[in-house]
Coordinates of C-alpha atoms in Angstrom, one line a residue:
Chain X
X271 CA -12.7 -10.8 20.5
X272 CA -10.7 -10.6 23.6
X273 CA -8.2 -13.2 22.2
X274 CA -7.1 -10.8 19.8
X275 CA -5.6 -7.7 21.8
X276 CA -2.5 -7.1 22.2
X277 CA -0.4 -6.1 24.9
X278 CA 2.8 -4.1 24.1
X279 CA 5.7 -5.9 25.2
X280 CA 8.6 -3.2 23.7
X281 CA 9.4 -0.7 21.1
X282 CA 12.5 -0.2 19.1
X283 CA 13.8 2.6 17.2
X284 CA 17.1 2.6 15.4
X285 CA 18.9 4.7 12.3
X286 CA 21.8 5.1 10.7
X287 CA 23.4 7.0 8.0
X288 CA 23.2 4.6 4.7
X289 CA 26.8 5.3 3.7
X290 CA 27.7 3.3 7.1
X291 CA 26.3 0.1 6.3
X292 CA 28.8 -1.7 4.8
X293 CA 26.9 -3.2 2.1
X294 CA 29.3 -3.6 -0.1
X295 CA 31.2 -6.1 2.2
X296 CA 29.8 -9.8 1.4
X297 CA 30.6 -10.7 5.1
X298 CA 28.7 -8.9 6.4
X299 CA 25.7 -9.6 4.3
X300 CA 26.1 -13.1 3.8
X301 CA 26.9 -13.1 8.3
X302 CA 23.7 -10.8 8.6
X303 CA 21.3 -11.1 5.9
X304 CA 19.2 -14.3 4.8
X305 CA 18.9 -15.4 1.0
X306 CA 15.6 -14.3 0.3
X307 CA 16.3 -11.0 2.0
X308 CA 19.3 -10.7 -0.5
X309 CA 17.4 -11.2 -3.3
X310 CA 15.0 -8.7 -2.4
X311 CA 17.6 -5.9 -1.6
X312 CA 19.9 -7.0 -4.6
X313 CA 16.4 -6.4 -6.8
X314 CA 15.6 -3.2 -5.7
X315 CA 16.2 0.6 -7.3
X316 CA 18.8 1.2 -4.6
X317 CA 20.2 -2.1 -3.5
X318 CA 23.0 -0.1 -0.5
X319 CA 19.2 1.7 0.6
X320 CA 17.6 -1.6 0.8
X321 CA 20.3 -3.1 3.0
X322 CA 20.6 -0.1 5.1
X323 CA 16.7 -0.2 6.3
X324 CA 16.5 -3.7 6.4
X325 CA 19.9 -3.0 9.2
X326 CA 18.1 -0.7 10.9
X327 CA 15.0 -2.5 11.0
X328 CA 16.7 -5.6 12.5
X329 CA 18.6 -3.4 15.1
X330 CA 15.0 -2.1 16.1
X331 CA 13.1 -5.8 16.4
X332 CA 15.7 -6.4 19.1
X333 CA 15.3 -3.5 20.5
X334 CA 11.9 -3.8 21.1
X335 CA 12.7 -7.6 22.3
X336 CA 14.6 -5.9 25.5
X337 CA 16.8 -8.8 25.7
X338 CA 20.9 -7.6 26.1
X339 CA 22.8 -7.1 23.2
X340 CA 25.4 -9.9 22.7
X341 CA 27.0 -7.1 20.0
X342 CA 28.9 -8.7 17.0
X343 CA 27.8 -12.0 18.2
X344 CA 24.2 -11.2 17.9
X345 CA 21.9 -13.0 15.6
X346 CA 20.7 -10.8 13.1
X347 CA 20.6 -13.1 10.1
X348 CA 18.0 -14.7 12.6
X349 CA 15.3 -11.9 12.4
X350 CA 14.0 -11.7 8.9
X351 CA 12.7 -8.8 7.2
X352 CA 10.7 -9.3 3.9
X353 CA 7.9 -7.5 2.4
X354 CA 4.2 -9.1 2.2
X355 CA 1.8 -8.7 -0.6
X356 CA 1.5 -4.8 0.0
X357 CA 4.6 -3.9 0.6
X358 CA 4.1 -3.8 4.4
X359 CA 7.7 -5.5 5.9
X360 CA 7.0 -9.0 7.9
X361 CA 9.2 -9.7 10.4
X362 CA 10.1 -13.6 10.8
X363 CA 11.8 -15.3 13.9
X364 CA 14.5 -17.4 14.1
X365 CA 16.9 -19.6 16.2
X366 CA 17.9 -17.4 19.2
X367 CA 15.9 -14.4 18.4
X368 CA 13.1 -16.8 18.3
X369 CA 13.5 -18.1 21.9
X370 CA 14.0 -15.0 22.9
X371 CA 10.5 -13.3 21.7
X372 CA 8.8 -16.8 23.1
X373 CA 10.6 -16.2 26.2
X374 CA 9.0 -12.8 26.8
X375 CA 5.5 -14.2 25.2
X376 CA 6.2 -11.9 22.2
X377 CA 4.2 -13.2 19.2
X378 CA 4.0 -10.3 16.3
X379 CA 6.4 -7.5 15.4
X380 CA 5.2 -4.4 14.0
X381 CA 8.0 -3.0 12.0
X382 CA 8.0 -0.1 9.3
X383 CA 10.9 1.1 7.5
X384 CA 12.0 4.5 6.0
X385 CA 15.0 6.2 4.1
X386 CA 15.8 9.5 2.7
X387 CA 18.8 10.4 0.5
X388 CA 21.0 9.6 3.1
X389 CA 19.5 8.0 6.1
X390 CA 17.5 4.9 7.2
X391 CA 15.1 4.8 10.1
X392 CA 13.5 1.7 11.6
X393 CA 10.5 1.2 14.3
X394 CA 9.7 -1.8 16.1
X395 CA 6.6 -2.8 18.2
X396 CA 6.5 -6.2 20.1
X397 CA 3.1 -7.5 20.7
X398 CA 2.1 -10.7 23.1
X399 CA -1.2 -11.6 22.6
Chain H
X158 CA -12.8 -2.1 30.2
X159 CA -12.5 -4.6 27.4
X160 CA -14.1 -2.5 24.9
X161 CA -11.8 0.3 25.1
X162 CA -8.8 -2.3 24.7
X163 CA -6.8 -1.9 21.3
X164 CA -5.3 -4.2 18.8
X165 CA -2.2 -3.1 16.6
X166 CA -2.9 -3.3 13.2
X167 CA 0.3 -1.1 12.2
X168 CA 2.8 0.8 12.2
X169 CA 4.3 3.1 10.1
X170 CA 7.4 5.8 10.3
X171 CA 8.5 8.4 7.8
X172 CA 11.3 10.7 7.5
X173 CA 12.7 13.7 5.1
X174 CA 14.9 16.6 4.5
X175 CA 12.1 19.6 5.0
X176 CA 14.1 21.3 1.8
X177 CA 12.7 18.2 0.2
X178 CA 9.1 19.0 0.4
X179 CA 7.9 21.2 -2.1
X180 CA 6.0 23.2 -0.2
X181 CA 6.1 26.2 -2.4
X182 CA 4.6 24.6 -5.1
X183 CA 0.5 25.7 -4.8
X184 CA -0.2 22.2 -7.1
X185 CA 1.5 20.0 -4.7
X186 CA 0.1 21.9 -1.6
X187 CA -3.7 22.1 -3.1
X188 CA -3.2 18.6 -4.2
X189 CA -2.3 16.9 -0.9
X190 CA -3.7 19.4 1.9
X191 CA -7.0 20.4 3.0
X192 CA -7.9 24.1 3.6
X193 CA -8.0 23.4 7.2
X194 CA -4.2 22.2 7.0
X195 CA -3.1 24.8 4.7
X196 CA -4.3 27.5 6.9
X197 CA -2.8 25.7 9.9
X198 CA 0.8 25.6 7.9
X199 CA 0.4 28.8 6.9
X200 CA -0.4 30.3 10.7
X201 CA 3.2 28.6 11.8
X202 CA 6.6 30.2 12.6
X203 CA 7.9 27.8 9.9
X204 CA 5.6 27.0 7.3
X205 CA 8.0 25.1 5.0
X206 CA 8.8 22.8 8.4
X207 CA 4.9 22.3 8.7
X208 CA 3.9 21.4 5.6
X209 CA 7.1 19.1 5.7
X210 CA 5.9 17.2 9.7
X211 CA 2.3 16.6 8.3
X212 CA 3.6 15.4 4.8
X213 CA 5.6 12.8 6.4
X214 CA 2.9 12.0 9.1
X215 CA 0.6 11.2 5.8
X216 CA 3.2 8.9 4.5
X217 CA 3.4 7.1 8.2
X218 CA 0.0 7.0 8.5
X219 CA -0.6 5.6 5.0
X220 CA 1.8 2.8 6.0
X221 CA 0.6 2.2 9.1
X222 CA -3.0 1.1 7.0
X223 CA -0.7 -1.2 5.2
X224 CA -2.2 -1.1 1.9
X225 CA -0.7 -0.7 -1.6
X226 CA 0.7 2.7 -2.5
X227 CA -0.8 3.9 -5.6
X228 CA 2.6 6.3 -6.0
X229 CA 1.6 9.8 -7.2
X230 CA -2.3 8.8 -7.4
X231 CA -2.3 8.2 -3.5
X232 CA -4.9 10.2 -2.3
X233 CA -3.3 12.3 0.4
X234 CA -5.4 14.8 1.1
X235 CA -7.3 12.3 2.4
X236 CA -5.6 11.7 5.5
X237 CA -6.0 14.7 7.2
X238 CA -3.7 16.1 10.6
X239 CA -4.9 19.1 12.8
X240 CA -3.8 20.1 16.0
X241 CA -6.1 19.1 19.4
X242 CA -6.3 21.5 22.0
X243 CA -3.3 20.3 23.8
X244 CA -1.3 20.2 19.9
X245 CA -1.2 16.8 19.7
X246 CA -1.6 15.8 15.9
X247 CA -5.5 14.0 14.8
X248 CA -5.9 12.2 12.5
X249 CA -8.8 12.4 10.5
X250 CA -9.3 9.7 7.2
X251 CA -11.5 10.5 4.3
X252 CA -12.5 8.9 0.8
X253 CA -10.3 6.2 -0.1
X254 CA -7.9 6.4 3.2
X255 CA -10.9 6.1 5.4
X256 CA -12.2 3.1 3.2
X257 CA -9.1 1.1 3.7
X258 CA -9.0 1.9 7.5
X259 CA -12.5 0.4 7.7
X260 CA -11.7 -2.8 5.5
X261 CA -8.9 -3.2 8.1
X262 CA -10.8 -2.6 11.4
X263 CA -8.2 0.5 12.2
X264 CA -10.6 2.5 14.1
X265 CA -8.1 5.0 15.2
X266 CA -4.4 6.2 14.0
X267 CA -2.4 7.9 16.9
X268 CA 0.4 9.7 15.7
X269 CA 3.6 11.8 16.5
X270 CA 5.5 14.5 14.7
X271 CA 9.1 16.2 15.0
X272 CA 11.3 18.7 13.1
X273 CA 14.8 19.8 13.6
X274 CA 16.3 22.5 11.5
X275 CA 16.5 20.4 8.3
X276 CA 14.8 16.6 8.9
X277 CA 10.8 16.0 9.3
X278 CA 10.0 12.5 10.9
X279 CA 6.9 11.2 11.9
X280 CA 5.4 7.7 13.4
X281 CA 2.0 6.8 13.0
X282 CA -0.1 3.3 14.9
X283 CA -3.4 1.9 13.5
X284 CA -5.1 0.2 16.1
X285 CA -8.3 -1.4 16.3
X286 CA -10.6 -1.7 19.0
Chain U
X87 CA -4.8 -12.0 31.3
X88 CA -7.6 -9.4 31.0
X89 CA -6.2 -7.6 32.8
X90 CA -2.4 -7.3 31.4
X91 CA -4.2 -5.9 28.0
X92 CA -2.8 -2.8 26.5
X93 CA -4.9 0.3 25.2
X94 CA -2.5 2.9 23.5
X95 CA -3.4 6.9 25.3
X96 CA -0.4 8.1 22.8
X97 CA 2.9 8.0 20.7
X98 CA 5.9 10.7 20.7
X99 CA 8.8 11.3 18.5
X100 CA 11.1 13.5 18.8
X101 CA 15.2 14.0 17.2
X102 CA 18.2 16.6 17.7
X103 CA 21.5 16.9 16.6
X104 CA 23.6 15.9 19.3
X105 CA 25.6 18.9 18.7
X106 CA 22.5 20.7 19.2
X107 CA 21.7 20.0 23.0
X108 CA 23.7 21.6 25.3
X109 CA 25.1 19.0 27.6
X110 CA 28.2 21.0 28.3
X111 CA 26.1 23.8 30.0
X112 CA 26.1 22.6 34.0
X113 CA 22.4 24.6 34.1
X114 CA 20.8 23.2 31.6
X115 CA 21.8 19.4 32.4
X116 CA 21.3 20.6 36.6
X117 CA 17.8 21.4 35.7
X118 CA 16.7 18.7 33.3
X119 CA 18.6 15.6 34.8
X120 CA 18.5 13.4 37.9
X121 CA 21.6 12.9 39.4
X122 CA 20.8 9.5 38.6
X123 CA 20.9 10.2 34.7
X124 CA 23.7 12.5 34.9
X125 CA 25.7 9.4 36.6
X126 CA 24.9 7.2 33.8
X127 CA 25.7 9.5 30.9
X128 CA 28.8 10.7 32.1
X129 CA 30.0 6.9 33.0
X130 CA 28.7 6.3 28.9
X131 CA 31.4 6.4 26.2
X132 CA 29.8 9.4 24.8
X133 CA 28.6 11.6 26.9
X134 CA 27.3 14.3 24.7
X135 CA 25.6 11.5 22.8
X136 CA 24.0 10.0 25.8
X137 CA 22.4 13.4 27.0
X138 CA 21.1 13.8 23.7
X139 CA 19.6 10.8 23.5
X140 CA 18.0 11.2 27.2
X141 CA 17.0 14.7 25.8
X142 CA 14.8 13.6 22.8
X143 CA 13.5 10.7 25.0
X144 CA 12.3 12.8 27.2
X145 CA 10.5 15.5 24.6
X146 CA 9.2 12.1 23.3
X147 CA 7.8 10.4 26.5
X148 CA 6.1 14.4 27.5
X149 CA 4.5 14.3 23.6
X150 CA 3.4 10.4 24.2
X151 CA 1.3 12.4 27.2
X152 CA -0.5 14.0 25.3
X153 CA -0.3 17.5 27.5
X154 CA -0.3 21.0 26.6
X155 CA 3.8 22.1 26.1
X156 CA 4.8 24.8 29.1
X157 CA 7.7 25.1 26.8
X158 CA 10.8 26.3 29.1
X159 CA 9.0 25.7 32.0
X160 CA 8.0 21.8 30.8
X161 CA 9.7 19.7 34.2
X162 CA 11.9 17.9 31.8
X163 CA 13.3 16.4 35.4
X164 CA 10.5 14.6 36.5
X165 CA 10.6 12.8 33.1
X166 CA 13.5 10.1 34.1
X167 CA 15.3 7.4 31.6
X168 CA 17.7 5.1 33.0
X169 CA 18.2 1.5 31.7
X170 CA 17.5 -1.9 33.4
X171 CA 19.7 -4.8 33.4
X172 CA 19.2 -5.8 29.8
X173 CA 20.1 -1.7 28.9
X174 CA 16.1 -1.6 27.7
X175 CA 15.8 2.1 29.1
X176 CA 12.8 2.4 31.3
X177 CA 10.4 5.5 32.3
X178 CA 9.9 7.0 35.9
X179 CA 7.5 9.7 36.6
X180 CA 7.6 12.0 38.5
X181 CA 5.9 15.3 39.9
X182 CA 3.5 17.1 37.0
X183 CA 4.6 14.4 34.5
X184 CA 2.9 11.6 36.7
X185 CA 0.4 13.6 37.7
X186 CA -0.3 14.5 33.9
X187 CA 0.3 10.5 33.0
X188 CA -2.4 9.8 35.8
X189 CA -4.9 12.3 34.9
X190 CA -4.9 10.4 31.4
X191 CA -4.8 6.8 32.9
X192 CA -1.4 6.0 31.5
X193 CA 0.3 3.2 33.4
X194 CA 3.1 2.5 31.2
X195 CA 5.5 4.6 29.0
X196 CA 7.5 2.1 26.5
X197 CA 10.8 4.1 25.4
X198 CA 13.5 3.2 22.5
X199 CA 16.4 5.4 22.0
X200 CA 19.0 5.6 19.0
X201 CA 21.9 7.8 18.3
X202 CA 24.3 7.7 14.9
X203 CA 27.3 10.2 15.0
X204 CA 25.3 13.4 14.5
X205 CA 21.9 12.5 15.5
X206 CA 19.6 11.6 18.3
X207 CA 15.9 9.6 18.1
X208 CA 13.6 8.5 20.2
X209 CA 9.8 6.8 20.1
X210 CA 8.0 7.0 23.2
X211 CA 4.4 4.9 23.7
X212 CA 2.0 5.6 26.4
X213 CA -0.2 2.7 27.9
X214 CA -3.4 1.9 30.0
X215 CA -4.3 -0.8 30.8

């Protein structure tokens, strides 16, 4: 029905070169990264990959948000990134990141995540509704 | 009007090294490619770099259905990508792909291709309508 | 409302090395730039990075349109990025590209742009609505 289109409210794309991510540094996973998305990344093949697209893929929600960037001050431990059922990554709101998607009338973000070797990519779609 | 109106139900992005991709291996290309793509590859300035953009644009669109991945067993050659008129990749879902967009709703997957000298990336939307 | 709803007319990726577009060659940037972009990438920390980025977004809004390349002759120009207050950066048309954009209905081109050291991204969506 009509209730269920979307309109696109932004789009986010962001990458980065896996070996930049400083995932080794328990600051800035612990500053950046909730528990559960830890625990995810910490069980997986390639634990420095995991964190690296999950970084990306954060970068790109607020992108596609369009609000500023408040850089090292922004909340990224507040948008959190954790695979569903089929392996498709939800993206969950919280605290400022949350007011900010209600403030543009955002409700869903599309995200999908990739990496190579070397390289994670993230893309971003924010829907209202 | 409201008919024609879409509804994300995905996204999905893919990316890697074209040296990567075996496209000299006739069991991986018969495997994943329909004649009609293989032919198309094959017709290119850079074959290896074709083969390479559609291979990752069947990995985006497969995530962009957000089902399970059956790993090897995925059926790849199901989601086929041929040029329009205008070369803009279509996509075109068979067998098993074509199932799981219908269980979904997707009714159409748009989708978007690049290659530089060495990386293949691609990014794929399911919508419904 | 009705009205604001969304229906996607395309999607358009495209990447570069940075080192690859030639933003220290006066003709090239001349004939691809406003003076409005040039502006705003030379006043950017990287410049080279910024023109890149501008570059790919461009190849990426022209795929989104879903138009037949004219390849050197593609006006590259009339295809304008520049960012709004919150640095979301924003599509103007102009000349063949709005005339291709309204031949296909498209009232909206969402754009997101990334650069790492080496490389340049960008995901371009086209809208009607």
């Amino acid at each position: 029905g009509i209730l269920g289109k979307d309109s696109i409210a932004g789009v986010g794309v962001d990458q980065e070169l896996i070996s930049s991510v400083p995932s080794w540094n328990e600051t800035f996973v612990s500053r950046n990264f909730t528990n559960a998305e830890i625990a995810y990344c910490q069980s997986q093949p390639s634990p420095a990959a995991s964190f690296a697209a999950r970084w990306v893929g954060k970068e790109a929600v607020f992108k596609s948000l369009g609000v500023s960037s408040k850089g090292a001050a922004a909340p990224m431990k507040d948008i959190e990134i954790l695979p569903d059922a089929a392996g498709v990554p939800m993206v969950t709101l919280h605290g400022e990141a949350q007011s900010a998607a209600e403030s543009k009338g955002v409700s869903k973000v599309h995200l999908s995540l990739s990496h190579s070797e070397t390289i994670a990519i993230a893309f971003a779609q924010a829907t209202t509704s």
